[in-house]
PDB file of C-alpha atoms in Angstrom:
ATOM      1  CA  UNK A   1      54.689   6.228  60.358  1.00  0.00           C
ATOM      2  CA  UNK A   2      52.603   3.817  58.243  1.00  0.00           C
ATOM      3  CA  UNK A   3      50.986   2.323  61.365  1.00  0.00           C
ATOM      4  CA  UNK A   4      50.037   5.811  62.556  1.00  0.00           C
ATOM      5  CA  UNK A   5      48.474   6.772  59.215  1.00  0.00           C
ATOM      6  CA  UNK A   6      46.550   3.482  59.034  1.00  0.00           C
ATOM      7  CA  UNK A   7      45.259   3.933  62.597  1.00  0.00           C
ATOM      8  CA  UNK A   8      43.791   7.320  61.636  1.00  0.00           C
ATOM      9  CA  UNK A   9      41.872   5.493  58.871  1.00  0.00           C
ATOM     10  CA  UNK A  10      40.463   2.933  61.323  1.00  0.00           C
ATOM     11  CA  UNK A  11      43.006   0.141  60.739  1.00  0.00           C
ATOM     12  CA  UNK A  12      44.768  -1.416  63.732  1.00  0.00           C
ATOM     13  CA  UNK A  13      48.129  -3.136  63.206  1.00  0.00           C
ATOM     14  CA  UNK A  14      48.311  -5.946  65.791  1.00  0.00           C
ATOM     15  CA  UNK A  15      51.805  -7.247  65.025  1.00  0.00           C
ATOM     16  CA  UNK A  16      55.032  -5.315  64.494  1.00  0.00           C
ATOM     17  CA  UNK A  17      55.918  -7.452  61.455  1.00  0.00           C
ATOM     18  CA  UNK A  18      52.488  -7.231  59.802  1.00  0.00           C
ATOM     19  CA  UNK A  19      53.410  -4.541  57.269  1.00  0.00           C
ATOM     20  CA  UNK A  20      56.625  -6.351  56.346  1.00  0.00           C
ATOM     21  CA  UNK A  21      54.669  -9.556  55.745  1.00  0.00           C
ATOM     22  CA  UNK A  22      52.009  -7.724  53.727  1.00  0.00           C
ATOM     23  CA  UNK A  23      54.738  -6.393  51.450  1.00  0.00           C
ATOM     24  CA  UNK A  24      55.800  -9.995  50.698  1.00  0.00           C
ATOM     25  CA  UNK A  25      52.315 -11.242  49.769  1.00  0.00           C
ATOM     26  CA  UNK A  26      51.851 -12.688  46.266  1.00  0.00           C
ATOM     27  CA  UNK A  27      48.564 -14.612  46.778  1.00  0.00           C
ATOM     28  CA  UNK A  28      45.301 -13.262  48.230  1.00  0.00           C
ATOM     29  CA  UNK A  29      42.574 -15.633  49.468  1.00  0.00           C
ATOM     30  CA  UNK A  30      39.089 -14.217  50.076  1.00  0.00           C
ATOM     31  CA  UNK A  31      36.211 -15.682  52.050  1.00  0.00           C
ATOM     32  CA  UNK A  32      32.857 -14.949  50.369  1.00  0.00           C
ATOM     33  CA  UNK A  33      29.893 -14.406  52.688  1.00  0.00           C
ATOM     34  CA  UNK A  34      30.353 -11.317  54.841  1.00  0.00           C
ATOM     35  CA  UNK A  35      33.722 -10.542  53.229  1.00  0.00           C
ATOM     36  CA  UNK A  36      33.202  -9.986  49.491  1.00  0.00           C
ATOM     37  CA  UNK A  37      29.429  -9.901  50.032  1.00  0.00           C
ATOM     38  CA  UNK A  38      27.438  -7.826  52.507  1.00  0.00           C
ATOM     39  CA  UNK A  39      26.700 -10.932  54.572  1.00  0.00           C
ATOM     40  CA  UNK A  40      23.010 -10.086  54.911  1.00  0.00           C
ATOM     41  CA  UNK A  41      21.210 -12.775  52.856  1.00  0.00           C
ATOM     42  CA  UNK A  42      17.553 -12.267  51.984  1.00  0.00           C
ATOM     43  CA  UNK A  43      15.116 -15.215  51.772  1.00  0.00           C
ATOM     44  CA  UNK A  44      13.581 -15.434  48.287  1.00  0.00           C
ATOM     45  CA  UNK A  45      11.053 -18.308  48.453  1.00  0.00           C
ATOM     46  CA  UNK A  46       9.157 -18.141  51.761  1.00  0.00           C
ATOM     47  CA  UNK A  47       5.815 -18.561  49.943  1.00  0.00           C
ATOM     48  CA  UNK A  48       6.863 -21.982  48.613  1.00  0.00           C
ATOM     49  CA  UNK A  49       6.535 -23.540  52.073  1.00  0.00           C
ATOM     50  CA  UNK A  50       3.493 -24.500  54.143  1.00  0.00           C
ATOM     51  CA  UNK A  51       2.828 -23.062  57.597  1.00  0.00           C
ATOM     52  CA  UNK A  52       3.837 -26.396  59.168  1.00  0.00           C
ATOM     53  CA  UNK A  53       7.175 -26.350  57.319  1.00  0.00           C
ATOM     54  CA  UNK A  54       7.847 -22.754  58.298  1.00  0.00           C
ATOM     55  CA  UNK A  55       7.037 -23.395  61.963  1.00  0.00           C
ATOM     56  CA  UNK A  56       9.556 -26.259  62.045  1.00  0.00           C
ATOM     57  CA  UNK A  57      12.179 -24.291  60.121  1.00  0.00           C
ATOM     58  CA  UNK A  58      11.758 -21.285  62.418  1.00  0.00           C
ATOM     59  CA  UNK A  59      12.383 -23.373  65.531  1.00  0.00           C
ATOM     60  CA  UNK A  60      15.514 -24.944  64.044  1.00  0.00           C
ATOM     61  CA  UNK A  61      16.845 -21.640  62.705  1.00  0.00           C
ATOM     62  CA  UNK A  62      16.124 -19.502  65.766  1.00  0.00           C
ATOM     63  CA  UNK A  63      18.943 -20.937  67.867  1.00  0.00           C
ATOM     64  CA  UNK A  64      21.666 -20.513  65.234  1.00  0.00           C
ATOM     65  CA  UNK A  65      23.888 -17.509  64.521  1.00  0.00           C
ATOM     66  CA  UNK A  66      24.493 -18.607  60.907  1.00  0.00           C
ATOM     67  CA  UNK A  67      23.573 -15.753  58.495  1.00  0.00           C
ATOM     68  CA  UNK A  68      21.091 -17.940  56.567  1.00  0.00           C
ATOM     69  CA  UNK A  69      19.396 -19.068  59.782  1.00  0.00           C
ATOM     70  CA  UNK A  70      19.155 -15.495  61.026  1.00  0.00           C
ATOM     71  CA  UNK A  71      17.617 -14.378  57.719  1.00  0.00           C
ATOM     72  CA  UNK A  72      15.129 -17.262  57.784  1.00  0.00           C
ATOM     73  CA  UNK A  73      14.196 -16.494  61.397  1.00  0.00           C
ATOM     74  CA  UNK A  74      13.542 -12.831  60.609  1.00  0.00           C
ATOM     75  CA  UNK A  75      11.467 -13.608  57.499  1.00  0.00           C
ATOM     76  CA  UNK A  76       9.331 -16.218  59.276  1.00  0.00           C
ATOM     77  CA  UNK A  77       8.655 -13.982  62.273  1.00  0.00           C
ATOM     78  CA  UNK A  78       7.792 -11.054  60.006  1.00  0.00           C
ATOM     79  CA  UNK A  79       5.241 -13.346  58.338  1.00  0.00           C
ATOM     80  CA  UNK A  80       3.641 -14.092  61.709  1.00  0.00           C
ATOM     81  CA  UNK A  81       4.906 -17.687  61.933  1.00  0.00           C
ATOM     82  CA  UNK A  82       4.936 -19.307  65.382  1.00  0.00           C
ATOM     83  CA  UNK A  83       7.636 -21.763  66.461  1.00  0.00           C
ATOM     84  CA  UNK A  84       6.903 -25.492  66.396  1.00  0.00           C
ATOM     85  CA  UNK A  85       7.368 -27.707  69.457  1.00  0.00           C
ATOM     86  CA  UNK A  86      10.705 -29.422  68.787  1.00  0.00           C
ATOM     87  CA  UNK A  87      12.811 -31.251  71.371  1.00  0.00           C
ATOM     88  CA  UNK A  88      16.471 -32.329  71.562  1.00  0.00           C
ATOM     89  CA  UNK A  89      17.581 -29.418  69.372  1.00  0.00           C
ATOM     90  CA  UNK A  90      21.305 -29.307  68.714  1.00  0.00           C
ATOM     91  CA  UNK A  91      23.551 -27.491  66.263  1.00  0.00           C
ATOM     92  CA  UNK A  92      26.158 -29.552  64.405  1.00  0.00           C
ATOM     93  CA  UNK A  93      29.058 -27.167  63.541  1.00  0.00           C
ATOM     94  CA  UNK A  94      29.596 -26.786  59.803  1.00  0.00           C
ATOM     95  CA  UNK A  95      26.436 -28.731  58.958  1.00  0.00           C
ATOM     96  CA  UNK A  96      23.225 -27.376  60.507  1.00  0.00           C
ATOM     97  CA  UNK A  97      20.625 -27.874  63.256  1.00  0.00           C
ATOM     98  CA  UNK A  98      18.507 -30.905  64.091  1.00  0.00           C
ATOM     99  CA  UNK A  99      15.810 -31.958  66.557  1.00  0.00           C
ATOM    100  CA  UNK A 100      12.764 -34.181  67.150  1.00  0.00           C
ATOM    101  CA  UNK A 101       9.273 -33.115  66.040  1.00  0.00           C
ATOM    102  CA  UNK A 102       6.350 -35.458  66.797  1.00  0.00           C
ATOM    103  CA  UNK A 103       8.835 -38.314  67.067  1.00  0.00           C
ATOM    104  CA  UNK A 104      10.488 -37.586  63.710  1.00  0.00           C
ATOM    105  CA  UNK A 105      13.985 -36.266  63.025  1.00  0.00           C
ATOM    106  CA  UNK A 106      13.958 -32.789  61.464  1.00  0.00           C
ATOM    107  CA  UNK A 107      17.034 -31.066  60.072  1.00  0.00           C
ATOM    108  CA  UNK A 108      17.919 -27.661  58.639  1.00  0.00           C
ATOM    109  CA  UNK A 109      21.340 -27.166  57.042  1.00  0.00           C
ATOM    110  CA  UNK A 110      23.717 -28.147  54.248  1.00  0.00           C
ATOM    111  CA  UNK A 111      22.372 -30.161  51.329  1.00  0.00           C
ATOM    112  CA  UNK A 112      24.813 -33.053  51.773  1.00  0.00           C
ATOM    113  CA  UNK A 113      23.965 -33.335  55.486  1.00  0.00           C
ATOM    114  CA  UNK A 114      20.200 -33.042  55.149  1.00  0.00           C
ATOM    115  CA  UNK A 115      19.886 -35.171  52.006  1.00  0.00           C
ATOM    116  CA  UNK A 116      19.109 -32.433  49.512  1.00  0.00           C
ATOM    117  CA  UNK A 117      19.523 -32.966  45.794  1.00  0.00           C
ATOM    118  CA  UNK A 118      20.758 -30.252  43.465  1.00  0.00           C
ATOM    119  CA  UNK A 119      22.792 -27.082  43.781  1.00  0.00           C
ATOM    120  CA  UNK A 120      20.539 -24.177  44.684  1.00  0.00           C
ATOM    121  CA  UNK A 121      22.517 -20.931  44.708  1.00  0.00           C
ATOM    122  CA  UNK A 122      22.701 -19.981  48.400  1.00  0.00           C
ATOM    123  CA  UNK A 123      20.480 -22.326  50.339  1.00  0.00           C
ATOM    124  CA  UNK A 124      19.480 -23.963  53.617  1.00  0.00           C
ATOM    125  CA  UNK A 125      17.775 -27.340  53.274  1.00  0.00           C
ATOM    126  CA  UNK A 126      14.857 -28.523  55.425  1.00  0.00           C
ATOM    127  CA  UNK A 127      14.052 -32.201  55.925  1.00  0.00           C
ATOM    128  CA  UNK A 128      11.090 -33.459  57.930  1.00  0.00           C
ATOM    129  CA  UNK A 129      11.240 -37.160  58.764  1.00  0.00           C
ATOM    130  CA  UNK A 130      11.425 -39.228  55.597  1.00  0.00           C
ATOM    131  CA  UNK A 131       9.960 -36.514  53.349  1.00  0.00           C
ATOM    132  CA  UNK A 132      12.191 -35.201  50.541  1.00  0.00           C
ATOM    133  CA  UNK A 133      14.456 -32.321  51.546  1.00  0.00           C
ATOM    134  CA  UNK A 134      13.550 -28.870  50.208  1.00  0.00           C
ATOM    135  CA  UNK A 135      15.684 -25.752  49.859  1.00  0.00           C
ATOM    136  CA  UNK A 136      15.177 -22.278  51.257  1.00  0.00           C
ATOM    137  CA  UNK A 137      16.993 -20.028  48.785  1.00  0.00           C
ATOM    138  CA  UNK A 138      18.632 -16.679  49.492  1.00  0.00           C
ATOM    139  CA  UNK A 139      20.294 -13.866  47.624  1.00  0.00           C
ATOM    140  CA  UNK A 140      23.213 -11.719  48.756  1.00  0.00           C
ATOM    141  CA  UNK A 141      24.787  -8.586  47.326  1.00  0.00           C
ATOM    142  CA  UNK A 142      28.419  -7.722  46.729  1.00  0.00           C
ATOM    143  CA  UNK A 143      30.030  -5.520  49.339  1.00  0.00           C
ATOM    144  CA  UNK A 144      30.699  -2.017  48.019  1.00  0.00           C
ATOM    145  CA  UNK A 145      34.209  -1.862  46.550  1.00  0.00           C
ATOM    146  CA  UNK A 146      34.650  -5.658  46.288  1.00  0.00           C
ATOM    147  CA  UNK A 147      34.984  -5.705  42.489  1.00  0.00           C
ATOM    148  CA  UNK A 148      37.483  -2.841  42.497  1.00  0.00           C
ATOM    149  CA  UNK A 149      39.518  -4.470  45.291  1.00  0.00           C
ATOM    150  CA  UNK A 150      39.843  -7.773  43.439  1.00  0.00           C
ATOM    151  CA  UNK A 151      40.737  -6.078  40.150  1.00  0.00           C
ATOM    152  CA  UNK A 152      43.369  -3.831  41.745  1.00  0.00           C
ATOM    153  CA  UNK A 153      45.045  -6.808  43.403  1.00  0.00           C
ATOM    154  CA  UNK A 154      45.083  -8.725  40.110  1.00  0.00           C
ATOM    155  CA  UNK A 155      46.402  -5.676  38.248  1.00  0.00           C
ATOM    156  CA  UNK A 156      49.231  -5.487  40.794  1.00  0.00           C
ATOM    157  CA  UNK A 157      50.225  -9.057  39.889  1.00  0.00           C
ATOM    158  CA  UNK A 158      48.677 -10.928  42.809  1.00  0.00           C
ATOM    159  CA  UNK A 159      46.968 -14.312  42.429  1.00  0.00           C
ATOM    160  CA  UNK A 160      43.420 -14.060  43.848  1.00  0.00           C
ATOM    161  CA  UNK A 161      41.534 -17.130  45.136  1.00  0.00           C
ATOM    162  CA  UNK A 162      37.959 -17.401  46.460  1.00  0.00           C
ATOM    163  CA  UNK A 163      37.145 -19.962  49.198  1.00  0.00           C
ATOM    164  CA  UNK A 164      33.701 -20.486  50.731  1.00  0.00           C
ATOM    165  CA  UNK A 165      31.512 -22.983  52.524  1.00  0.00           C
ATOM    166  CA  UNK A 166      28.679 -22.067  50.144  1.00  0.00           C
ATOM    167  CA  UNK A 167      27.440 -24.275  47.290  1.00  0.00           C
ATOM    168  CA  UNK A 168      29.468 -24.866  44.137  1.00  0.00           C
ATOM    169  CA  UNK A 169      26.979 -22.946  41.988  1.00  0.00           C
ATOM    170  CA  UNK A 170      26.935 -19.920  44.291  1.00  0.00           C
ATOM    171  CA  UNK A 171      30.730 -19.752  44.575  1.00  0.00           C
ATOM    172  CA  UNK A 172      31.304 -20.305  40.846  1.00  0.00           C
ATOM    173  CA  UNK A 173      28.804 -17.551  39.997  1.00  0.00           C
ATOM    174  CA  UNK A 174      30.526 -15.123  42.377  1.00  0.00           C
ATOM    175  CA  UNK A 175      33.993 -16.056  41.060  1.00  0.00           C
ATOM    176  CA  UNK A 176      32.898 -15.509  37.456  1.00  0.00           C
ATOM    177  CA  UNK A 177      31.374 -12.153  38.334  1.00  0.00           C
ATOM    178  CA  UNK A 178      34.606 -10.996  39.968  1.00  0.00           C
ATOM    179  CA  UNK A 179      36.939 -12.515  37.366  1.00  0.00           C
ATOM    180  CA  UNK A 180      38.505 -14.960  39.827  1.00  0.00           C
ATOM    181  CA  UNK A 181      39.816 -18.108  38.096  1.00  0.00           C
ATOM    182  CA  UNK A 182      40.605 -20.215  41.168  1.00  0.00           C
ATOM    183  CA  UNK A 183      37.929 -21.021  43.760  1.00  0.00           C
ATOM    184  CA  UNK A 184      36.969 -23.629  46.339  1.00  0.00           C
ATOM    185  CA  UNK A 185      33.327 -24.317  47.301  1.00  0.00           C
ATOM    186  CA  UNK A 186      31.614 -26.239  50.124  1.00  0.00           C
ATOM    187  CA  UNK A 187      34.772 -25.798  52.191  1.00  0.00           C
ATOM    188  CA  UNK A 188      34.674 -26.546  55.906  1.00  0.00           C
ATOM    189  CA  UNK A 189      36.958 -24.463  58.190  1.00  0.00           C
ATOM    190  CA  UNK A 190      39.642 -27.165  58.151  1.00  0.00           C
ATOM    191  CA  UNK A 191      39.478 -27.318  54.326  1.00  0.00           C
ATOM    192  CA  UNK A 192      40.308 -23.619  54.083  1.00  0.00           C
ATOM    193  CA  UNK A 193      43.238 -23.946  56.465  1.00  0.00           C
ATOM    194  CA  UNK A 194      44.560 -27.004  54.603  1.00  0.00           C
ATOM    195  CA  UNK A 195      44.365 -25.196  51.241  1.00  0.00           C
ATOM    196  CA  UNK A 196      46.344 -22.251  52.612  1.00  0.00           C
ATOM    197  CA  UNK A 197      48.939 -24.637  54.043  1.00  0.00           C
ATOM    198  CA  UNK A 198      49.232 -26.292  50.607  1.00  0.00           C
ATOM    199  CA  UNK A 199      49.803 -22.904  48.965  1.00  0.00           C
ATOM    200  CA  UNK A 200      52.406 -22.048  51.607  1.00  0.00           C
ATOM    201  CA  UNK A 201      54.195 -25.360  51.052  1.00  0.00           C
ATOM    202  CA  UNK A 202      54.369 -24.465  47.346  1.00  0.00           C
ATOM    203  CA  UNK A 203      56.182 -21.245  48.251  1.00  0.00           C
ATOM    204  CA  UNK A 204      53.278 -18.782  48.158  1.00  0.00           C
ATOM    205  CA  UNK A 205      53.043 -15.860  50.585  1.00  0.00           C
ATOM    206  CA  UNK A 206      49.324 -15.879  51.375  1.00  0.00           C
ATOM    207  CA  UNK A 207      47.140 -13.045  52.621  1.00  0.00           C
ATOM    208  CA  UNK A 208      43.846 -14.410  54.025  1.00  0.00           C
ATOM    209  CA  UNK A 209      40.872 -12.038  54.149  1.00  0.00           C
ATOM    210  CA  UNK A 210      37.908 -13.345  56.120  1.00  0.00           C
ATOM    211  CA  UNK A 211      35.435 -12.762  58.906  1.00  0.00           C
ATOM    212  CA  UNK A 212      33.935 -14.838  61.675  1.00  0.00           C
ATOM    213  CA  UNK A 213      34.911 -17.940  63.634  1.00  0.00           C
ATOM    214  CA  UNK A 214      34.765 -20.168  60.536  1.00  0.00           C
ATOM    215  CA  UNK A 215      37.853 -18.390  59.167  1.00  0.00           C
ATOM    216  CA  UNK A 216      39.980 -18.462  62.330  1.00  0.00           C
ATOM    217  CA  UNK A 217      42.088 -21.475  61.317  1.00  0.00           C
ATOM    218  CA  UNK A 218      42.643 -20.128  57.808  1.00  0.00           C
ATOM    219  CA  UNK A 219      43.593 -16.672  59.101  1.00  0.00           C
ATOM    220  CA  UNK A 220      46.098 -18.238  61.494  1.00  0.00           C
ATOM    221  CA  UNK A 221      47.631 -20.401  58.746  1.00  0.00           C
ATOM    222  CA  UNK A 222      48.233 -17.487  56.373  1.00  0.00           C
ATOM    223  CA  UNK A 223      51.391 -15.385  56.018  1.00  0.00           C
ATOM    224  CA  UNK A 224      49.262 -12.299  56.804  1.00  0.00           C
TER     225      UNK A 224
END
């Protein structure tokens, strides 16, 4: 009966024991980008970069399906930027995209991979050769109902945890806004799965809420 009512509201139950396992949950782990947030980041500092920088960044970003890369690609193209001539382009999962431009290595991605210094909120770092890395910064908005969902789970006695691959500052800011005490930032897919396994080993019944391929391992490791 419950499965039928949920289906009418657009929710598909894939496993016969899913509702039983949901009823046992005492800990809820949320992904951030695209789950608690709308997942449509908007570039905030395009004007801080030269045309050369933007041409290189556009080429590196254009081949990636990462939300920040897609936002950067759209903003650069809307500004009339043309792609630079970059060879040997390859995407390094969980880190970013790199290639060769005029014989120099160019990278666009995570601060720790590119060599960026500092903790910009939500950012993608560009490095051209030996020049200092610089950050493209983005803003994202909370998904409608996210605050109410977190509060209702906490009011019902559930522990709520936020885990994200985003920067420490961005994740901490989001956690504070939502009243979430426990959070994990700069987490790679395997980090999320390991954290859920740790919680499970401690006796927790974990519900993982996430989207996208980056959350597959964590979703599989959870109780529901």
